[in-house]
Amino acid sequence: MDSGLIDALRQAVGAEHVLTGREDLLCYSYDATPGFSHLPEAVVMPASAAEVARVLALANEARVPVYPRGAGTNLSAGAVPLKGGLVLLTARLNRIVEIDAANLVAVAEPGVVVGDLNKAVEEFGLIYPPDPGTVATATLGGTVAENAGGLRGLKYGVSKHYVMGLEVVLADGRILHTGGKTVKDVAGYDLTKLFTGSEGTLGVITQVTVKLVPAPEARQSMLATFAGLDDAGRAIAAIIAAKIIPATLEIMDNATVRTVEEYAKVGLPTEAEAVLLIEVDGIAEAVAKDAAKVAEVLKANNAADIRTAADAAERDKIWAARRAALPALAKLRPTTFVEDATVPRSKVPDMIRAVNGIAAKHSVTIGTFGHAGDGNLHPTIVCDIRDAAEMERVQQAMDEIFAAALALGGTLSGEHGIGAGKLRYMESQFGPAAMGAMRAIKKALDPNCILNPGKLVGECG
Ligand SMILES: Cc1cc2nc3c(=O)[nH]c(=O)nc-3n(C[C@H](O)[C@H](O)[C@H](O)COP(=O)(O)OP(=O)(O)OC[C@H]3O[C@@H](n4cnc5c(N)ncnc54)[C@H](O)[C@@H]3O)c2cc1C
């Protein structure tokens, strides 16, 4: 990168907010996705939309790639600076601008940590529902750009269901505003939705207006074990058919259950083919009624054992089992790929069976857990990235997992996005016409292809 550009960036954001030391650059050369890394040439930390605009205008003029970055926790290589250039870190854009309890709205900058936003709105008896496992570190900007979800997705949806308005800096430095605080707003193209989930490829988000919802008055957690996967699948469908929408309806397959039990000793039966973890929330009377109905449905579908949390300690124990799923699997081998192939909820058993078949066929270790209620599964492949022969088998297994999800009427991602990790499968989900439309949007908003190049829609032009 031209030293004149570095000088201009230092002038734009302050010399101490431009990092070029090799030890600093190394820290921003990767994210939470194994197998992807590349050194940027500089890391820039602007503190306002005007500074972001100046940085982008300079980069656009010089045709230098810019990689927006929140906390770097994404699992699809979205924040890796694959072509060098600049990492634009949002850590200094970290103000909660406003909590407007009367309108059930909060306005915040992208670098605010999602868990901090939730703590702030809890004081008003409100919640911001998108709750990724990384809620203590992931940023609002990163979760909105990734369209992140979490355990409460079944009832509450993902980030896009809460983003009401955005401030975005375009590749050439122009600033635009979308949406706002009104509940109803149908004017014009829905640019808010376009930028939400755009993974840093269309603009840099510098402010977000989000919808808040009242915190539930009560919640009840339950755990049910099943000797047969199909019974668990039927139970999932039957809960929804009984017109109950739990906040959370999670599944762990046998491989995950065995690993969790060995790691966390939470009392799971290791012979269970599947374990469901369920939480209903809402008004106390409705929660009690729903929980009783869920227990009935579980019994009717051959649940071998049903535990209902009697108090907060028992609730914590149930969710500790689910929280242990990823660390327990990750402990087995040096490298962990967490995928998020997603299928219609009725196809969850078929998908788990397909994953198990693929694991056996390619001799790779895969545990599957995830958000059964919304069909968003996390087949988790544990392996050793240093073993080239094993990695070849892992790649084949991944290709087949995503092909299986699409064949079952599913999608490549329920919450982790596409990034560079799943780019190779995009054409098979969308076909040439939809891919052409997406690339045309990219070209219109970022004609020099400086924003997160090589992600989501691939190479420009
Ligand atoms: C252990 C673990 C558990 C996880 N659990 C979940 C889960 O339950 N649900 C879930 O959805 N995800 C989960 N994730 C994935 C990850 O936490 C999410 O993708 C999260 O949204 C990333 O936020 P971030 O701040 O780290 O963003 P980053 O990783 O820094 O960036 C994510 C993407 O957004 C872009 N970006 C960042 N900030 C901006 C901005 N201001 N403007 C424009 N683009 C921007 C980046 O270029 C990148 O493409 C998990 C990850 C790990 C490691």
PDB file of C-alpha atoms in Angstrom, residues 278-427:
ATOM      1  CA  ILE A 278     -36.983 -26.738  25.226  1.00  0.00           C
ATOM      2  CA  GLU A 279     -37.857 -23.408  26.772  1.00  0.00           C
ATOM      3  CA  VAL A 280     -41.257 -21.733  26.677  1.00  0.00           C
ATOM      4  CA  ASP A 281     -41.578 -18.129  27.781  1.00  0.00           C
ATOM      5  CA  GLY A 282     -44.244 -15.459  28.194  1.00  0.00           C
ATOM      6  CA  ILE A 283     -46.955 -14.653  30.760  1.00  0.00           C
ATOM      7  CA  ALA A 284     -46.678 -16.967  33.808  1.00  0.00           C
ATOM      8  CA  GLU A 285     -50.094 -18.644  33.374  1.00  0.00           C
ATOM      9  CA  ALA A 286     -49.512 -19.254  29.653  1.00  0.00           C
ATOM     10  CA  VAL A 287     -46.020 -20.629  30.316  1.00  0.00           C
ATOM     11  CA  ALA A 288     -47.351 -23.158  32.849  1.00  0.00           C
ATOM     12  CA  LYS A 289     -50.067 -24.241  30.409  1.00  0.00           C
ATOM     13  CA  ASP A 290     -47.664 -24.492  27.455  1.00  0.00           C
ATOM     14  CA  ALA A 291     -45.084 -26.429  29.487  1.00  0.00           C
ATOM     15  CA  ALA A 292     -47.726 -28.977  30.546  1.00  0.00           C
ATOM     16  CA  LYS A 293     -48.863 -29.348  26.934  1.00  0.00           C
ATOM     17  CA  VAL A 294     -45.255 -29.767  25.707  1.00  0.00           C
ATOM     18  CA  ALA A 295     -44.704 -32.533  28.305  1.00  0.00           C
ATOM     19  CA  GLU A 296     -47.859 -34.274  27.063  1.00  0.00           C
ATOM     20  CA  VAL A 297     -46.679 -34.072  23.435  1.00  0.00           C
ATOM     21  CA  LEU A 298     -43.215 -35.373  24.365  1.00  0.00           C
ATOM     22  CA  LYS A 299     -44.751 -38.336  26.203  1.00  0.00           C
ATOM     23  CA  ALA A 300     -47.078 -39.101  23.296  1.00  0.00           C
ATOM     24  CA  ASN A 301     -44.013 -39.240  21.039  1.00  0.00           C
ATOM     25  CA  ASN A 302     -42.134 -41.778  23.167  1.00  0.00           C
ATOM     26  CA  ALA A 303     -39.793 -39.523  25.117  1.00  0.00           C
ATOM     27  CA  ALA A 304     -37.896 -41.882  27.421  1.00  0.00           C
ATOM     28  CA  ASP A 305     -37.337 -39.267  30.089  1.00  0.00           C
ATOM     29  CA  ILE A 306     -38.634 -35.719  30.578  1.00  0.00           C
ATOM     30  CA  ARG A 307     -37.038 -33.305  33.050  1.00  0.00           C
ATOM     31  CA  THR A 308     -38.724 -30.020  33.893  1.00  0.00           C
ATOM     32  CA  ALA A 309     -36.551 -27.444  35.676  1.00  0.00           C
ATOM     33  CA  ALA A 310     -38.011 -26.794  39.131  1.00  0.00           C
ATOM     34  CA  ASP A 311     -35.837 -23.739  39.777  1.00  0.00           C
ATOM     35  CA  ALA A 312     -33.131 -21.513  38.318  1.00  0.00           C
ATOM     36  CA  ALA A 313     -30.359 -23.971  39.270  1.00  0.00           C
ATOM     37  CA  GLU A 314     -32.043 -26.799  37.344  1.00  0.00           C
ATOM     38  CA  ARG A 315     -32.672 -24.471  34.406  1.00  0.00           C
ATOM     39  CA  ASP A 316     -28.969 -23.569  34.375  1.00  0.00           C
ATOM     40  CA  LYS A 317     -28.074 -27.278  34.395  1.00  0.00           C
ATOM     41  CA  ILE A 318     -30.244 -27.956  31.348  1.00  0.00           C
ATOM     42  CA  TRP A 319     -28.728 -25.094  29.385  1.00  0.00           C
ATOM     43  CA  ALA A 320     -25.202 -25.927  30.574  1.00  0.00           C
ATOM     44  CA  ALA A 321     -25.647 -29.206  28.655  1.00  0.00           C
ATOM     45  CA  ARG A 322     -26.485 -27.301  25.461  1.00  0.00           C
ATOM     46  CA  ARG A 323     -23.743 -24.722  25.990  1.00  0.00           C
ATOM     47  CA  ALA A 324     -21.231 -27.572  26.425  1.00  0.00           C
ATOM     48  CA  ALA A 325     -22.027 -29.006  22.961  1.00  0.00           C
ATOM     49  CA  LEU A 326     -19.506 -26.955  20.979  1.00  0.00           C
ATOM     50  CA  PRO A 327     -16.640 -26.877  23.528  1.00  0.00           C
ATOM     51  CA  ALA A 328     -17.086 -30.614  24.156  1.00  0.00           C
ATOM     52  CA  LEU A 329     -16.868 -31.454  20.440  1.00  0.00           C
ATOM     53  CA  ALA A 330     -14.029 -28.946  19.924  1.00  0.00           C
ATOM     54  CA  LYS A 331     -11.985 -30.697  22.600  1.00  0.00           C
ATOM     55  CA  LEU A 332     -11.881 -33.934  20.583  1.00  0.00           C
ATOM     56  CA  ARG A 333      -9.556 -32.722  17.801  1.00  0.00           C
ATOM     57  CA  PRO A 334      -7.379 -29.649  17.026  1.00  0.00           C
ATOM     58  CA  THR A 335      -9.690 -28.139  14.366  1.00  0.00           C
ATOM     59  CA  THR A 336     -13.447 -27.457  14.533  1.00  0.00           C
ATOM     60  CA  PHE A 337     -15.687 -26.495  11.604  1.00  0.00           C
ATOM     61  CA  VAL A 338     -19.137 -25.378  12.807  1.00  0.00           C
ATOM     62  CA  GLU A 339     -21.551 -25.400   9.862  1.00  0.00           C
ATOM     63  CA  ASP A 340     -25.153 -24.206   9.802  1.00  0.00           C
ATOM     64  CA  ALA A 341     -26.895 -26.128   7.052  1.00  0.00           C
ATOM     65  CA  THR A 342     -30.588 -25.459   7.545  1.00  0.00           C
ATOM     66  CA  VAL A 343     -33.635 -27.485   6.499  1.00  0.00           C
ATOM     67  CA  PRO A 344     -37.414 -27.243   6.926  1.00  0.00           C
ATOM     68  CA  ARG A 345     -38.080 -28.396  10.508  1.00  0.00           C
ATOM     69  CA  SER A 346     -39.892 -31.561   9.387  1.00  0.00           C
ATOM     70  CA  LYS A 347     -36.648 -32.657   7.686  1.00  0.00           C
ATOM     71  CA  VAL A 348     -34.433 -32.440  10.785  1.00  0.00           C
ATOM     72  CA  PRO A 349     -34.234 -36.246  11.335  1.00  0.00           C
ATOM     73  CA  ASP A 350     -33.531 -36.793   7.592  1.00  0.00           C
ATOM     74  CA  MET A 351     -30.746 -34.219   7.741  1.00  0.00           C
ATOM     75  CA  ILE A 352     -29.164 -35.717  10.861  1.00  0.00           C
ATOM     76  CA  ARG A 353     -29.319 -39.155   9.263  1.00  0.00           C
ATOM     77  CA  ALA A 354     -27.747 -37.772   6.070  1.00  0.00           C
ATOM     78  CA  VAL A 355     -24.923 -36.176   8.090  1.00  0.00           C
ATOM     79  CA  ASN A 356     -24.286 -39.432   9.964  1.00  0.00           C
ATOM     80  CA  GLY A 357     -24.114 -41.319   6.647  1.00  0.00           C
ATOM     81  CA  ILE A 358     -21.688 -38.749   5.219  1.00  0.00           C
ATOM     82  CA  ALA A 359     -19.505 -38.955   8.350  1.00  0.00           C
ATOM     83  CA  ALA A 360     -19.309 -42.751   8.068  1.00  0.00           C
ATOM     84  CA  LYS A 361     -18.676 -42.656   4.307  1.00  0.00           C
ATOM     85  CA  HIS A 362     -15.711 -40.260   4.609  1.00  0.00           C
ATOM     86  CA  SER A 363     -14.423 -41.449   8.012  1.00  0.00           C
ATOM     87  CA  VAL A 364     -14.740 -38.028   9.613  1.00  0.00           C
ATOM     88  CA  THR A 365     -16.051 -37.182  13.086  1.00  0.00           C
ATOM     89  CA  ILE A 366     -19.222 -35.068  13.032  1.00  0.00           C
ATOM     90  CA  GLY A 367     -21.503 -34.175  15.944  1.00  0.00           C
ATOM     91  CA  THR A 368     -24.799 -32.486  15.106  1.00  0.00           C
ATOM     92  CA  PHE A 369     -26.681 -30.169  17.419  1.00  0.00           C
ATOM     93  CA  GLY A 370     -28.636 -27.002  16.849  1.00  0.00           C
ATOM     94  CA  HIS A 371     -31.879 -25.155  16.650  1.00  0.00           C
ATOM     95  CA  ALA A 372     -34.259 -28.019  15.774  1.00  0.00           C
ATOM     96  CA  GLY A 373     -37.346 -25.843  16.018  1.00  0.00           C
ATOM     97  CA  ASP A 374     -36.243 -23.697  13.082  1.00  0.00           C
ATOM     98  CA  GLY A 375     -34.350 -26.467  11.261  1.00  0.00           C
ATOM     99  CA  ASN A 376     -31.029 -24.665  11.751  1.00  0.00           C
ATOM    100  CA  LEU A 377     -28.560 -27.469  12.475  1.00  0.00           C
ATOM    101  CA  HIS A 378     -24.870 -27.217  13.316  1.00  0.00           C
ATOM    102  CA  PRO A 379     -23.104 -30.270  11.902  1.00  0.00           C
ATOM    103  CA  THR A 380     -19.722 -29.816  13.610  1.00  0.00           C
ATOM    104  CA  ILE A 381     -16.744 -31.471  11.977  1.00  0.00           C
ATOM    105  CA  VAL A 382     -13.744 -32.045  14.206  1.00  0.00           C
ATOM    106  CA  CYS A 383     -10.455 -32.861  12.495  1.00  0.00           C
ATOM    107  CA  ASP A 384      -6.810 -31.834  12.182  1.00  0.00           C
ATOM    108  CA  ILE A 385      -6.156 -29.142   9.602  1.00  0.00           C
ATOM    109  CA  ARG A 386      -2.484 -30.236   9.397  1.00  0.00           C
ATOM    110  CA  ASP A 387      -3.501 -33.620   7.950  1.00  0.00           C
ATOM    111  CA  ALA A 388      -3.919 -33.027   4.207  1.00  0.00           C
ATOM    112  CA  ALA A 389      -5.528 -36.411   3.515  1.00  0.00           C
ATOM    113  CA  GLU A 390      -8.071 -35.913   6.298  1.00  0.00           C
ATOM    114  CA  MET A 391      -8.828 -32.377   5.065  1.00  0.00           C
ATOM    115  CA  GLU A 392      -9.626 -33.721   1.627  1.00  0.00           C
ATOM    116  CA  ARG A 393     -12.200 -36.051   3.198  1.00  0.00           C
ATOM    117  CA  VAL A 394     -13.540 -33.173   5.335  1.00  0.00           C
ATOM    118  CA  GLN A 395     -14.006 -31.033   2.219  1.00  0.00           C
ATOM    119  CA  GLN A 396     -15.921 -33.834   0.492  1.00  0.00           C
ATOM    120  CA  ALA A 397     -18.052 -34.311   3.602  1.00  0.00           C
ATOM    121  CA  MET A 398     -18.830 -30.574   3.732  1.00  0.00           C
ATOM    122  CA  ASP A 399     -19.752 -30.496   0.034  1.00  0.00           C
ATOM    123  CA  GLU A 400     -22.148 -33.405   0.590  1.00  0.00           C
ATOM    124  CA  ILE A 401     -23.654 -31.892   3.760  1.00  0.00           C
ATOM    125  CA  PHE A 402     -24.609 -28.700   1.936  1.00  0.00           C
ATOM    126  CA  ALA A 403     -25.849 -30.662  -1.089  1.00  0.00           C
ATOM    127  CA  ALA A 404     -28.017 -32.746   1.274  1.00  0.00           C
ATOM    128  CA  ALA A 405     -29.459 -29.613   2.924  1.00  0.00           C
ATOM    129  CA  LEU A 406     -30.364 -28.134  -0.478  1.00  0.00           C
ATOM    130  CA  ALA A 407     -31.846 -31.447  -1.653  1.00  0.00           C
ATOM    131  CA  LEU A 408     -34.099 -31.434   1.433  1.00  0.00           C
ATOM    132  CA  GLY A 409     -35.398 -27.964   0.493  1.00  0.00           C
ATOM    133  CA  GLY A 410     -33.039 -26.155   2.855  1.00  0.00           C
ATOM    134  CA  THR A 411     -30.496 -23.366   2.661  1.00  0.00           C
ATOM    135  CA  LEU A 412     -26.730 -22.902   2.998  1.00  0.00           C
ATOM    136  CA  SER A 413     -27.060 -20.768   6.105  1.00  0.00           C
ATOM    137  CA  GLY A 414     -29.575 -20.173   8.861  1.00  0.00           C
ATOM    138  CA  GLU A 415     -27.402 -17.635  10.676  1.00  0.00           C
ATOM    139  CA  HIS A 416     -23.653 -17.846   9.957  1.00  0.00           C
ATOM    140  CA  GLY A 417     -23.732 -16.271   6.499  1.00  0.00           C
ATOM    141  CA  ILE A 418     -21.774 -17.182   3.363  1.00  0.00           C
ATOM    142  CA  GLY A 419     -18.488 -15.235   3.549  1.00  0.00           C
ATOM    143  CA  ALA A 420     -15.719 -17.024   1.684  1.00  0.00           C
ATOM    144  CA  GLY A 421     -16.403 -20.360   3.387  1.00  0.00           C
ATOM    145  CA  LYS A 422     -19.603 -21.242   1.540  1.00  0.00           C
ATOM    146  CA  LEU A 423     -19.129 -19.202  -1.615  1.00  0.00           C
ATOM    147  CA  ARG A 424     -18.502 -22.364  -3.678  1.00  0.00           C
ATOM    148  CA  TYR A 425     -22.091 -23.526  -3.025  1.00  0.00           C
ATOM    149  CA  MET A 426     -23.944 -20.262  -3.787  1.00  0.00           C
ATOM    150  CA  GLU A 427     -24.567 -21.015  -7.463  1.00  0.00           C
TER     151      GLU A 427
END
